[in-house]
Amino acid sequence: MYSNPRMSTETLEYIRRVRGTNACRQHFLEIALKNQESAERLLNSGRLHFATLFTLKPQITKAGLGPGLNGKVQAALQICDKVLEEKKCSPDGGISYNDNNIRSAFLWIFQTGAQDDGLSNEYDEILDLTACVLTRRYREKNILPQLAELIFRRNRKRGYLHDLIWAFFQSHDPGSMRYIAPYLRTSNARDRQLAHLLLHLPETGGNARQQENEYRKFMNWLRENSAYLYFTGESLQSSNQPEICSLDQEAQYLGKQISPRTDRPVNPVTNEEEEALSCFAQAEENEKAILSEYSGKLRAQNPALWNRWIHSPVSEQIRIAKGGTGRRLV
């Protein structure tokens, strides 16, 4: 029965999900006490999920397993020990982040473990800290769609969200907001409320059609302005209405891409651009918003006309922008 790792591992996964953790532990312990090599093959299988490894951790220790486990599984067990030992702290001591097995283990823990969120408080704590390590230390963006799903799934269960949300935005990727935006049009009111909070949008209510329009409007705005967005450092830990990601009006006005991490131009500002910013600085705050938005739209639609507009006196720029048309420059 235990010579086929594929079938045996699938059996373990099935027992845990259908018959429960106690039955899974008992079944595995019986195997381990009879034949350690067979037990280690089960744990080394690529079809094993993290939730099953976490469930079997006491039995692994009791049976004295370890030397025959592959690097990824050993690293995952080490991560579990450190997180549970240090409680709510980044598991720094004793963790070698440059070790490929450690990175693979963190990724495996999250990718195979997120679906079992809620298994226990300790399990969720490991998931949260794993997400933080992956986005902050490894800058792993591939987990963002799955991380967004986990955030909203836990939101519906009224679970703890702050660490997961913080981890999500540690990616410093403006494009990540496209994974949150679909929840603006969901039928779940709690999800819509959270999506509005994270995207810093006012709650408007409305029917399904209006929600769909709101979603499309935001996605168009994101597509037009992603090059000018930066992360402010605000979070739910510091504010109940955080503006996590903000638009740099000067960058939008110039059409100048910025770093979302530092809010600094990717390429140096030229003397000509400095002169344009000096003119921009003369405008009132409400006029700056009008100028930057108009500049972005005109630049996308007609670069030549935009080039003439931005070199005109700022008073003329404002007059044209408020009129919503550049015809006077044609």
Coordinates of C-alpha atoms in Angstrom, one line a residue:
M1 CA 0.0 0.0 0.0
Y2 CA 2.8 2.5 0.8
S3 CA 5.1 1.7 -2.1
N4 CA 3.2 4.2 -4.3
P5 CA 3.9 7.7 -3.0
R6 CA 1.2 9.3 -5.2
M7 CA -1.6 7.2 -4.0
S8 CA -0.5 7.2 -0.4
T9 CA -0.2 11.0 -0.3
E10 CA -3.6 11.5 -1.9
T11 CA -4.9 9.1 0.7
L12 CA -3.5 11.3 3.5
E13 CA -5.0 14.4 1.9
Y14 CA -8.3 12.7 1.6
I15 CA -8.4 11.4 5.2
R16 CA -7.6 14.9 6.5
R17 CA -10.3 16.6 4.5
V18 CA -13.0 13.9 4.8
R19 CA -12.4 12.2 8.1
G20 CA -10.6 15.0 10.0
T21 CA -7.2 15.7 11.5
N22 CA -7.3 13.1 14.2
A23 CA -7.9 10.3 11.7
C24 CA -5.1 11.6 9.5
R25 CA -2.7 11.7 12.4
Q26 CA -3.5 8.2 13.5
H27 CA -3.2 6.8 10.0
F28 CA 0.1 8.5 9.5
L29 CA 1.5 7.5 12.9
E30 CA 0.7 3.9 12.2
I31 CA 2.7 4.1 8.9
A32 CA 5.6 5.9 10.5
L33 CA 6.0 3.5 13.4
K34 CA 6.1 0.5 11.0
N35 CA 8.3 2.0 8.3
Q36 CA 10.0 5.4 8.5
E37 CA 11.0 5.4 4.9
S38 CA 7.4 5.0 3.8
A39 CA 6.3 7.8 6.0
E40 CA 9.1 10.1 4.7
R41 CA 8.1 9.3 1.1
L42 CA 4.6 10.5 1.9
L43 CA 5.9 13.8 3.2
N44 CA 8.4 14.3 0.3
S45 CA 5.7 13.9 -2.3
G46 CA 5.0 16.9 -4.5
R47 CA 1.3 16.4 -4.0
L48 CA 1.4 17.0 -0.2
H49 CA -0.3 20.3 0.9
F50 CA 1.1 22.4 3.7
A51 CA -2.1 21.9 5.9
T52 CA -1.4 18.2 6.0
L53 CA 2.2 18.7 7.0
F54 CA 1.1 21.1 9.7
T55 CA -1.5 18.7 10.9
L56 CA 1.1 15.9 11.2
K57 CA 3.8 17.9 12.8
P58 CA 3.4 16.3 16.3
Q59 CA 3.5 12.8 14.8
I60 CA 6.6 13.7 12.7
T61 CA 8.4 14.6 15.9
K62 CA 7.0 11.6 17.8
A63 CA 8.2 9.2 15.1
G64 CA 11.6 10.8 15.0
L65 CA 11.4 11.6 11.3
G66 CA 13.7 14.2 9.7
P67 CA 16.9 13.0 8.0
G68 CA 15.1 11.5 5.1
L69 CA 12.9 14.5 4.5
N70 CA 13.7 16.8 1.5
G71 CA 15.0 20.3 1.9
K72 CA 11.7 22.0 1.3
V73 CA 9.8 20.0 3.9
Q74 CA 12.6 20.4 6.5
A75 CA 12.6 24.2 5.8
A76 CA 8.8 24.3 6.2
L77 CA 9.0 22.6 9.6
Q78 CA 11.8 25.0 10.7
I79 CA 9.6 28.0 9.6
C80 CA 6.7 26.6 11.7
D81 CA 8.9 26.2 14.7
K82 CA 10.3 29.7 14.5
V83 CA 6.9 31.4 13.9
L84 CA 5.2 29.5 16.7
E85 CA 8.1 30.1 19.0
E86 CA 8.4 33.9 18.4
K87 CA 4.7 34.7 18.1
K88 CA 3.7 37.6 16.0
C89 CA 7.3 38.4 15.1
S90 CA 9.1 38.1 11.8
P91 CA 10.9 34.7 12.1
D92 CA 14.4 36.1 11.7
G93 CA 16.5 34.2 14.1
G94 CA 17.8 30.9 12.7
I95 CA 16.2 31.5 9.2
S96 CA 18.5 31.7 6.3
Y97 CA 16.5 33.7 3.7
N98 CA 19.2 33.2 1.1
D99 CA 18.7 29.4 1.2
N100 CA 16.7 28.3 -1.9
N101 CA 14.9 25.7 0.2
I102 CA 13.7 28.4 2.6
R103 CA 12.3 30.4 -0.2
S104 CA 10.7 27.4 -1.8
A105 CA 9.2 26.4 1.5
F106 CA 7.6 29.9 2.1
L107 CA 6.1 29.8 -1.4
W108 CA 4.8 26.2 -1.0
I109 CA 3.4 27.0 2.4
F110 CA 1.3 29.9 1.0
Q111 CA 0.4 28.4 -2.4
T112 CA -0.8 25.1 -1.0
G113 CA -1.9 26.3 2.4
A114 CA -4.1 29.4 1.7
Q115 CA -7.1 27.3 0.8
D116 CA -7.1 25.8 4.4
D117 CA -7.1 29.2 6.1
G118 CA -8.9 28.9 9.4
L119 CA -7.5 25.5 10.3
S120 CA -6.3 27.0 13.6
N121 CA -5.1 30.3 15.0
E122 CA -1.5 29.1 14.8
Y123 CA -2.0 28.0 11.2
D124 CA -3.4 31.4 10.2
E125 CA -0.5 33.1 12.0
I126 CA 2.0 31.1 9.9
L127 CA 0.0 32.0 6.7
D128 CA 0.0 35.7 7.6
L129 CA 3.7 35.9 8.3
T130 CA 4.5 33.8 5.2
A131 CA 2.7 36.3 3.1
C132 CA 4.6 39.2 4.7
V133 CA 8.0 37.4 4.0
L134 CA 7.1 36.6 0.4
T135 CA 6.0 40.2 -0.6
R136 CA 8.4 42.2 1.6
R137 CA 11.6 40.2 1.6
Y138 CA 11.3 38.2 -1.7
R139 CA 9.1 40.7 -3.6
E140 CA 7.1 37.8 -4.8
K141 CA 4.2 39.2 -6.9
N142 CA 2.9 35.9 -8.3
I143 CA 1.0 35.3 -5.0
L144 CA -1.0 38.6 -5.2
P145 CA -4.1 37.2 -6.9
Q146 CA -4.3 34.3 -4.3
L147 CA -3.5 36.7 -1.5
A148 CA -6.4 39.0 -2.5
E149 CA -8.7 36.0 -2.6
L150 CA -7.6 35.1 0.9
I151 CA -8.1 38.6 2.2
F152 CA -11.7 38.7 1.0
R153 CA -12.5 35.1 2.0
R154 CA -11.3 35.8 5.5
N155 CA -13.2 39.1 5.5
R156 CA -16.5 37.2 4.9
K157 CA -15.7 35.2 8.0
R158 CA -14.9 38.4 10.0
G159 CA -11.4 37.2 10.6
Y160 CA -8.2 39.1 11.3
L161 CA -7.1 41.0 8.2
H162 CA -4.5 43.7 9.1
D163 CA -1.4 41.6 8.5
L164 CA -2.6 40.1 5.2
I165 CA -3.5 43.5 3.9
W166 CA -0.2 45.0 5.0
A167 CA 1.6 42.1 3.2
F168 CA -0.5 42.6 0.0
F169 CA 0.6 46.2 -0.3
Q170 CA 4.2 45.5 0.6
S171 CA 4.5 44.5 -3.0
H172 CA 4.5 48.2 -3.9
D173 CA 2.9 47.3 -7.2
P174 CA 0.1 49.7 -8.4
G175 CA -1.1 47.0 -10.7
S176 CA -2.0 44.9 -7.6
M177 CA -5.1 47.0 -7.2
R178 CA -6.7 45.2 -10.2
Y179 CA -7.1 42.2 -8.0
I180 CA -9.1 44.2 -5.5
A181 CA -11.2 46.2 -7.9
P182 CA -13.5 43.3 -8.9
Y183 CA -14.9 43.3 -5.4
L184 CA -16.4 46.7 -6.1
R185 CA -19.1 44.9 -8.1
T186 CA -19.6 41.8 -5.9
S187 CA -23.0 41.0 -4.4
N188 CA -21.4 40.7 -0.9
A189 CA -21.8 44.0 0.9
R190 CA -18.8 43.3 3.3
D191 CA -16.6 42.7 0.3
R192 CA -17.7 45.9 -1.4
Q193 CA -17.1 47.9 1.8
L194 CA -13.6 46.5 2.2
A195 CA -12.7 47.1 -1.5
H196 CA -13.8 50.8 -1.2
L197 CA -11.7 51.1 1.9
L198 CA -8.5 49.6 0.4
L199 CA -8.9 51.6 -2.8
H200 CA -9.7 54.8 -0.9
L201 CA -13.0 55.3 -2.8
P202 CA -16.2 56.7 -1.3
E203 CA -19.0 54.2 -0.9
T204 CA -21.7 55.0 -3.3
G205 CA -24.1 52.1 -3.1
G206 CA -26.2 51.6 -6.2
N207 CA -27.5 48.7 -8.1
A208 CA -25.5 46.1 -10.0
R209 CA -25.2 48.2 -13.1
Q210 CA -23.9 51.2 -11.2
Q211 CA -21.4 49.0 -9.4
E212 CA -20.2 47.6 -12.7
N213 CA -19.8 51.2 -14.0
E214 CA -17.8 52.1 -10.9
Y215 CA -15.5 49.1 -11.4
R216 CA -14.9 50.0 -15.1
K217 CA -14.3 53.7 -14.2
F218 CA -11.7 52.7 -11.6
M219 CA -9.9 50.2 -14.0
N220 CA -9.7 52.9 -16.7
W221 CA -8.3 55.3 -14.1
L222 CA -5.7 52.7 -13.0
R223 CA -4.7 52.0 -16.5
E224 CA -4.2 55.7 -17.3
N225 CA -2.4 56.6 -14.1
S226 CA -0.5 53.5 -12.9
A227 CA 2.9 55.1 -13.9
Y228 CA 2.2 58.0 -11.5
L229 CA 1.1 56.1 -8.4
Y230 CA 3.1 55.6 -5.2
F231 CA 2.6 53.9 -1.9
T232 CA 2.3 56.3 1.0
G233 CA 3.2 54.0 3.9
E234 CA -0.3 54.4 5.5
S235 CA -2.1 51.2 6.6
L236 CA -5.0 50.0 8.7
Q237 CA -2.6 49.9 11.6
S238 CA -2.2 53.7 11.4
S239 CA -5.6 54.9 10.2
N240 CA -9.1 53.6 9.8
Q241 CA -9.4 55.4 6.4
P242 CA -5.8 55.0 5.0
E243 CA -4.8 56.3 1.6
I244 CA -2.5 53.4 0.9
C245 CA -1.7 54.4 -2.7
S246 CA -1.8 57.9 -4.0
L247 CA -1.5 59.8 -7.3
D248 CA 1.5 62.1 -7.8
Q249 CA 0.0 65.1 -9.5
E250 CA 3.3 66.5 -10.7
A251 CA 4.2 63.2 -12.3
Q252 CA 0.8 63.0 -14.0
Y253 CA 1.2 66.6 -15.2
L254 CA 4.6 65.9 -16.7
G255 CA 3.8 62.4 -17.9
K256 CA 6.8 61.3 -15.9
Q257 CA 6.9 57.8 -14.5
I258 CA 7.8 57.5 -10.8
S259 CA 9.0 54.7 -8.5
P260 CA 5.9 53.4 -6.6
R261 CA 8.3 52.7 -3.6
T262 CA 10.0 56.1 -3.4
D263 CA 7.7 58.6 -5.2
R264 CA 10.8 59.7 -7.2
P265 CA 11.1 59.9 -11.0
V266 CA 12.5 56.8 -12.6
N267 CA 14.5 59.1 -14.9
P268 CA 16.0 62.5 -13.9
V269 CA 13.9 65.6 -14.3
T270 CA 15.2 67.7 -17.2
N271 CA 15.6 71.5 -17.0
E272 CA 12.6 71.9 -19.3
E273 CA 10.5 69.8 -17.0
E274 CA 11.7 71.8 -14.0
E275 CA 10.5 74.9 -15.7
A276 CA 7.1 73.3 -16.4
L277 CA 6.9 72.3 -12.7
S278 CA 7.6 75.9 -11.7
C279 CA 4.6 77.0 -13.7
F280 CA 2.5 74.2 -12.2
A281 CA 3.5 75.3 -8.7
Q282 CA 1.9 78.7 -9.3
A283 CA -1.6 77.2 -9.6
E284 CA -4.1 76.8 -6.8
E285 CA -4.5 73.4 -5.3
N286 CA -7.9 72.8 -7.0
E287 CA -6.4 74.0 -10.2
K288 CA -3.4 71.6 -9.9
A289 CA -5.9 68.7 -9.9
I290 CA -7.6 70.0 -13.0
L291 CA -4.2 70.6 -14.8
S292 CA -2.7 67.2 -14.0
E293 CA -5.9 65.3 -15.0
Y294 CA -6.2 67.3 -18.2
S295 CA -2.5 66.9 -19.0
G296 CA -2.7 63.1 -18.7
K297 CA -5.7 62.8 -21.0
L298 CA -4.4 65.2 -23.6
R299 CA -1.0 63.6 -23.6
A300 CA -2.5 60.2 -24.3
Q301 CA -4.9 61.5 -27.0
N302 CA -2.6 64.0 -28.8
P303 CA 1.1 64.2 -27.8
A304 CA 1.8 67.0 -30.2
L305 CA -1.0 69.1 -29.0
W306 CA -0.1 68.3 -25.4
N307 CA 3.5 69.5 -26.0
R308 CA 2.2 72.9 -27.2
W309 CA -0.2 73.1 -24.3
I310 CA 2.3 72.4 -21.6
H311 CA 4.6 75.1 -22.9
S312 CA 1.9 77.8 -22.9
P313 CA 1.5 80.1 -19.8
V314 CA 0.0 78.4 -16.9
S315 CA -3.0 80.8 -16.9
E316 CA -3.7 79.7 -20.5
Q317 CA -3.3 76.0 -19.5
I318 CA -5.8 76.5 -16.7
R319 CA -8.3 78.2 -19.0
I320 CA -8.1 75.5 -21.6
A321 CA -8.2 72.7 -19.0
K322 CA -11.3 74.1 -17.4
G323 CA -12.9 74.3 -20.8
G324 CA -12.1 70.6 -21.4
T325 CA -10.7 71.2 -24.9
G326 CA -7.5 72.1 -26.6
R327 CA -9.0 73.4 -29.7
R328 CA -7.7 76.9 -29.2
L329 CA -4.2 75.6 -29.6
V330 CA -4.9 73.9 -33.0

